[in-house]
Short mmCIF file of C-alpha atoms in Angstrom, two decimals:
data_model
loop_
_atom_site.label_atom_id
_atom_site.label_comp_id
_atom_site.label_asym_id
_atom_site.label_seq_id
_atom_site.Cartn_x
_atom_site.Cartn_y
_atom_site.Cartn_z
CA GLY A 1 0.00 0.00 0.00
CA GLU A 2 0.98 3.66 -0.18
CA SER A 3 2.99 5.00 2.72
CA VAL A 4 4.83 7.99 3.99
CA GLY A 5 8.18 7.27 5.59
CA LEU A 6 11.15 8.98 7.14
CA HIS A 7 14.84 8.28 6.54
CA LEU A 8 16.10 8.69 10.13
CA PRO A 9 14.33 7.94 13.39
CA THR A 10 16.52 10.24 15.54
CA LEU A 11 18.45 13.45 15.01
CA SER A 12 20.62 15.38 17.46
CA VAL A 13 21.54 18.96 16.68
CA GLN A 14 23.55 21.58 18.53
CA GLU A 15 21.52 24.52 19.75
CA GLY A 16 21.72 27.34 17.25
CA ASP A 17 22.48 25.07 14.29
CA ASN A 18 20.05 24.31 11.50
CA SER A 19 18.11 21.03 11.42
CA ILE A 20 16.96 19.13 8.36
CA ILE A 21 14.37 16.39 8.71
CA ASN A 22 13.64 14.27 5.66
CA CYS A 23 10.61 12.36 4.52
CA ALA A 24 9.96 10.06 1.55
CA TYR A 25 6.52 9.32 0.19
CA SER A 26 5.44 6.69 -2.26
CA ASN A 27 2.05 7.88 -3.53
CA SER A 28 2.77 9.98 -6.60
CA ALA A 29 -0.85 11.15 -6.53
CA SER A 30 -0.43 12.83 -3.14
CA ASP A 31 -1.16 16.49 -3.52
CA TYR A 32 -0.89 17.90 -0.05
CA PHE A 33 1.64 17.48 2.76
CA ILE A 34 1.83 18.70 6.32
CA TRP A 35 4.58 18.73 8.93
CA TYR A 36 3.50 18.22 12.52
CA LYS A 37 5.46 18.59 15.75
CA GLN A 38 4.58 16.44 18.76
CA GLU A 39 6.05 17.28 22.13
CA SER A 40 6.00 14.80 24.96
CA GLY A 41 2.54 14.48 26.49
CA LYS A 42 0.87 16.59 23.81
CA GLY A 43 -1.03 16.09 20.59
CA PRO A 44 0.54 16.88 17.22
CA GLN A 45 0.84 20.56 16.39
CA PHE A 46 0.70 21.92 12.84
CA ILE A 47 3.96 23.50 11.66
CA ILE A 48 3.68 24.10 7.94
CA ASP A 49 2.05 22.65 4.85
CA ILE A 50 2.78 22.50 1.15
CA ARG A 51 0.78 21.64 -1.94
CA SER A 52 2.14 19.58 -4.78
CA ASN A 53 2.12 22.55 -7.15
CA MET A 54 4.83 24.19 -5.02
CA ASP A 55 8.43 23.16 -4.36
CA LYS A 56 9.18 25.42 -1.42
CA ARG A 57 7.32 27.18 1.34
CA GLN A 58 8.67 29.23 4.20
CA GLY A 59 7.33 29.99 7.63
CA GLN A 60 8.82 31.43 10.77
CA ARG A 61 12.23 29.69 11.08
CA VAL A 62 10.94 26.74 9.07
CA THR A 63 11.11 25.87 5.38
CA VAL A 64 9.54 22.90 3.65
CA LEU A 65 10.97 21.66 0.37
CA LEU A 66 9.14 19.30 -1.94
CA ASN A 67 10.84 17.31 -4.69
CA LYS A 68 8.14 15.52 -6.65
CA THR A 69 10.62 13.87 -9.00
CA VAL A 70 12.05 11.73 -6.22
CA LYS A 71 8.97 11.94 -3.97
CA HIS A 72 10.82 13.54 -1.12
CA LEU A 73 10.13 16.39 1.24
CA SER A 74 12.16 17.97 3.96
CA LEU A 75 11.66 20.30 6.90
CA GLN A 76 14.40 22.76 7.66
CA ILE A 77 14.46 24.46 11.04
CA ALA A 78 16.78 27.44 11.33
CA ALA A 79 18.71 28.32 14.49
CA THR A 80 17.28 25.47 16.54
CA GLN A 81 16.22 26.16 20.10
CA PRO A 82 15.64 23.82 23.07
CA GLY A 83 11.90 24.17 22.50
CA ASP A 84 12.32 22.53 19.10
CA SER A 85 13.01 19.17 20.76
CA ALA A 86 10.11 16.95 19.76
CA VAL A 87 9.03 14.23 17.35
CA TYR A 88 8.37 15.55 13.86
CA PHE A 89 5.95 13.82 11.51
CA CYS A 90 5.35 14.40 7.86
CA ALA A 91 1.84 13.55 6.77
CA GLU A 92 -0.05 13.39 3.51
CA ILE A 93 -3.66 13.86 2.66
CA ASN A 94 -5.15 10.89 0.84
CA GLY A 95 -8.27 11.08 -1.18
CA GLU A 96 -9.80 14.13 -2.73
CA ALA A 97 -8.26 17.00 -0.81
CA SER A 98 -11.24 19.12 -1.77
CA ASP A 99 -13.69 16.56 -0.41
CA PHE A 100 -14.11 18.00 3.07
CA GLY A 101 -14.62 15.44 5.78
CA ASN A 102 -13.31 12.61 3.65
CA GLU A 103 -9.67 13.55 3.56
CA LYS A 104 -7.48 11.02 5.35
CA LEU A 105 -4.31 12.18 7.04
CA THR A 106 -1.59 9.50 6.90
CA PHE A 107 1.43 10.09 9.10
CA GLY A 108 4.99 9.00 8.46
CA THR A 109 7.00 7.15 11.09
CA GLY A 110 8.42 10.28 12.77
CA THR A 111 11.85 11.67 13.62
CA ARG A 112 12.84 12.53 17.17
CA LEU A 113 14.79 15.78 17.18
CA THR A 114 16.99 16.42 20.22
CA ILE A 115 18.63 19.81 20.70
CA ILE A 116 21.97 19.67 22.47
CA PRO A 117 22.63 22.75 24.66
CA ASP B 1 -11.14 29.41 21.85
CA THR B 2 -8.72 27.56 19.59
CA GLU B 3 -8.26 24.30 21.36
CA VAL B 4 -9.55 20.76 21.38
CA THR B 5 -10.11 19.35 24.85
CA GLN B 6 -10.20 15.69 25.78
CA THR B 7 -11.30 13.94 28.94
CA PRO B 8 -10.14 12.06 30.84
CA LYS B 9 -6.38 12.58 30.49
CA HIS B 10 -5.70 9.08 31.76
CA LEU B 11 -7.94 6.02 31.94
CA VAL B 12 -7.31 2.54 33.29
CA MET B 13 -9.97 -0.03 32.55
CA GLY B 14 -10.44 -3.76 32.76
CA MET B 15 -11.33 -5.89 29.77
CA THR B 16 -14.94 -6.21 30.91
CA ASN B 17 -15.49 -2.53 31.60
CA LYS B 18 -17.43 0.00 29.54
CA LYS B 19 -16.00 3.50 29.38
CA SER B 20 -16.18 6.56 27.15
CA LEU B 21 -13.67 9.09 25.92
CA LYS B 22 -14.85 12.62 25.29
CA CYS B 23 -13.67 15.33 22.95
CA GLU B 24 -14.91 18.90 22.61
CA GLN B 25 -14.13 21.87 20.40
CA HIS B 26 -15.76 25.28 20.10
CA MET B 27 -14.05 26.48 16.94
CA GLY B 28 -17.05 25.76 14.71
CA HIS B 29 -15.20 22.95 12.98
CA ARG B 30 -17.48 20.53 11.15
CA ALA B 31 -15.11 17.58 10.84
CA MET B 32 -13.87 15.62 13.83
CA TYR B 33 -11.50 12.69 14.01
CA TRP B 34 -10.34 9.89 16.28
CA TYR B 35 -6.76 8.63 16.05
CA LYS B 36 -4.95 5.89 17.93
CA GLN B 37 -1.26 6.31 18.72
CA LYS B 38 0.87 3.51 20.12
CA ALA B 39 4.15 4.32 21.86
CA LYS B 40 6.85 5.58 19.47
CA LYS B 41 4.50 5.23 16.50
CA PRO B 42 2.62 7.77 14.40
CA PRO B 43 -1.08 8.45 14.93
CA GLU B 44 -3.38 6.15 12.94
CA LEU B 45 -6.77 7.30 11.78
CA MET B 46 -9.76 5.45 13.24
CA PHE B 47 -12.88 7.48 12.42
CA VAL B 48 -13.91 10.69 10.69
CA TYR B 49 -17.16 12.57 11.28
CA SER B 50 -18.27 15.21 8.82
CA TYR B 51 -21.27 17.36 9.73
CA GLU B 52 -22.05 14.94 12.56
CA LYS B 53 -22.19 11.95 10.20
CA LEU B 54 -19.68 9.14 10.14
CA SER B 55 -17.78 9.49 6.86
CA ILE B 56 -14.77 7.23 7.40
CA ASN B 57 -14.35 4.08 9.50
CA GLU B 58 -10.89 2.61 9.05
CA SER B 59 -12.06 -0.96 9.71
CA VAL B 60 -11.95 -0.41 13.44
CA PRO B 61 -13.18 -3.32 15.63
CA SER B 62 -16.71 -2.94 16.93
CA ARG B 63 -15.50 -2.74 20.52
CA PHE B 64 -14.79 0.90 19.62
CA SER B 65 -18.00 2.82 18.97
CA PRO B 66 -17.85 6.49 17.99
CA GLU B 67 -20.63 8.99 18.51
CA CYS B 68 -21.05 12.60 17.47
CA PRO B 69 -24.01 14.03 19.42
CA ASN B 70 -23.53 17.55 18.08
CA SER B 71 -21.07 19.65 16.12
CA SER B 72 -18.92 20.36 19.19
CA LEU B 73 -18.74 16.93 20.79
CA LEU B 74 -17.22 13.62 19.84
CA ASN B 75 -17.30 10.51 21.97
CA LEU B 76 -15.59 7.16 21.72
CA HIS B 77 -17.36 4.38 23.59
CA LEU B 78 -15.19 1.48 24.68
CA HIS B 79 -16.36 -2.02 25.55
CA ALA B 80 -14.58 -5.34 26.01
CA LEU B 81 -11.20 -3.93 25.07
CA GLN B 82 -8.01 -5.94 24.87
CA PRO B 83 -4.63 -5.10 26.42
CA GLU B 84 -3.27 -4.33 22.94
CA ASP B 85 -5.79 -1.48 22.73
CA SER B 86 -3.72 0.40 25.29
CA ALA B 87 -2.59 3.58 23.54
CA LEU B 88 -2.93 7.34 23.35
CA TYR B 89 -6.27 8.25 21.77
CA LEU B 90 -6.20 11.58 19.99
CA CYS B 91 -9.13 13.66 18.87
CA ALA B 92 -8.81 16.30 16.15
CA SER B 93 -11.02 18.72 14.30
CA SER B 94 -10.80 20.69 11.08
CA GLN B 95 -12.59 23.55 9.39
CA LYS B 96 -14.27 23.57 6.02
CA ASP B 97 -13.16 26.34 3.69
CA SER B 98 -9.88 26.70 5.52
CA PRO B 99 -6.87 27.66 3.38
CA THR B 100 -5.13 24.62 4.84
CA TYR B 101 -6.24 21.11 5.69
CA GLU B 102 -4.85 21.57 9.18
CA GLN B 103 -6.29 19.30 11.81
CA TYR B 104 -6.24 20.64 15.35
CA PHE B 105 -5.35 17.95 17.85
CA GLY B 106 -6.26 17.59 21.49
CA PRO B 107 -3.74 16.39 24.08
CA GLY B 108 -5.11 12.86 24.01
CA THR B 109 -6.37 10.31 26.51
CA ARG B 110 -3.80 7.81 27.70
CA LEU B 111 -5.69 4.49 27.91
CA THR B 112 -4.42 1.42 29.71
CA VAL B 113 -6.37 -1.83 29.45
CA THR B 114 -5.61 -4.35 32.18
#
C-alpha cells in the first residue's frame, strides 16, 4: 500500500544550528503534505504545509521543500532552540483534498529531534 | 477558543469494563477525528465525522463505537477492550473552507487496558 516514511528515526543537533528532517513518500498522486510537531505528552501541532504545485514554502524559522521527481520532502528548522526538541511527523492527505470530511491524514514514522545545549 | 479538549487525560480499565472518551471543540469545525497512537508510533486514523455523520471508519473493531451528538462533541465508547488497545487516543477537528487542511489535535487520553 501507499505509505509515507522517514529516513532517520533520531536526530541530534547543537543549539543554534540548522536542522533538516527528511521524509519520503510513495504515492505519486499525493497532492498535499503537512509537517507536525509532537512534544512529549501533547497532541501533534501543525507547523507548515505545502501543496504539490509548489516546491518550497517558508514559515517562521521553518522551510519545507518538496521534490516531486524523487517523492521527497524535507523540513528545515533554522537556528534550533531547546523548544524545538520533539518528534516531527510528515503527513499526507489521501483522497480528494477538496472533499471535506473525507480527507485522510496519513502520518509517516516520525523523527525525534533532540537539541543539544 | 482555539483548542480541542479531551477527557479524561488518563484512563485505566479492565477488559470487561465499559467507558467513554470525550472530545470537545468550540471552533465551529465541522469535521472531527479519532486517532490511535501507540508508543513511538505515528497516529493512525480510526474514524472521521463530517457534519455529525460518520464518513470514514478505518475498519476499526466494533469494541470501539464512535458517537457525534452535536457539532462540538465527539465521543468514543469502549467495551470489552483488549490489552493491545492500550494507547494514546487523539481527537482532532478541522474547518471547512480553511486555506489549509490543518487538523487541530487535542492532548489525548492515555488508555491502559488491564
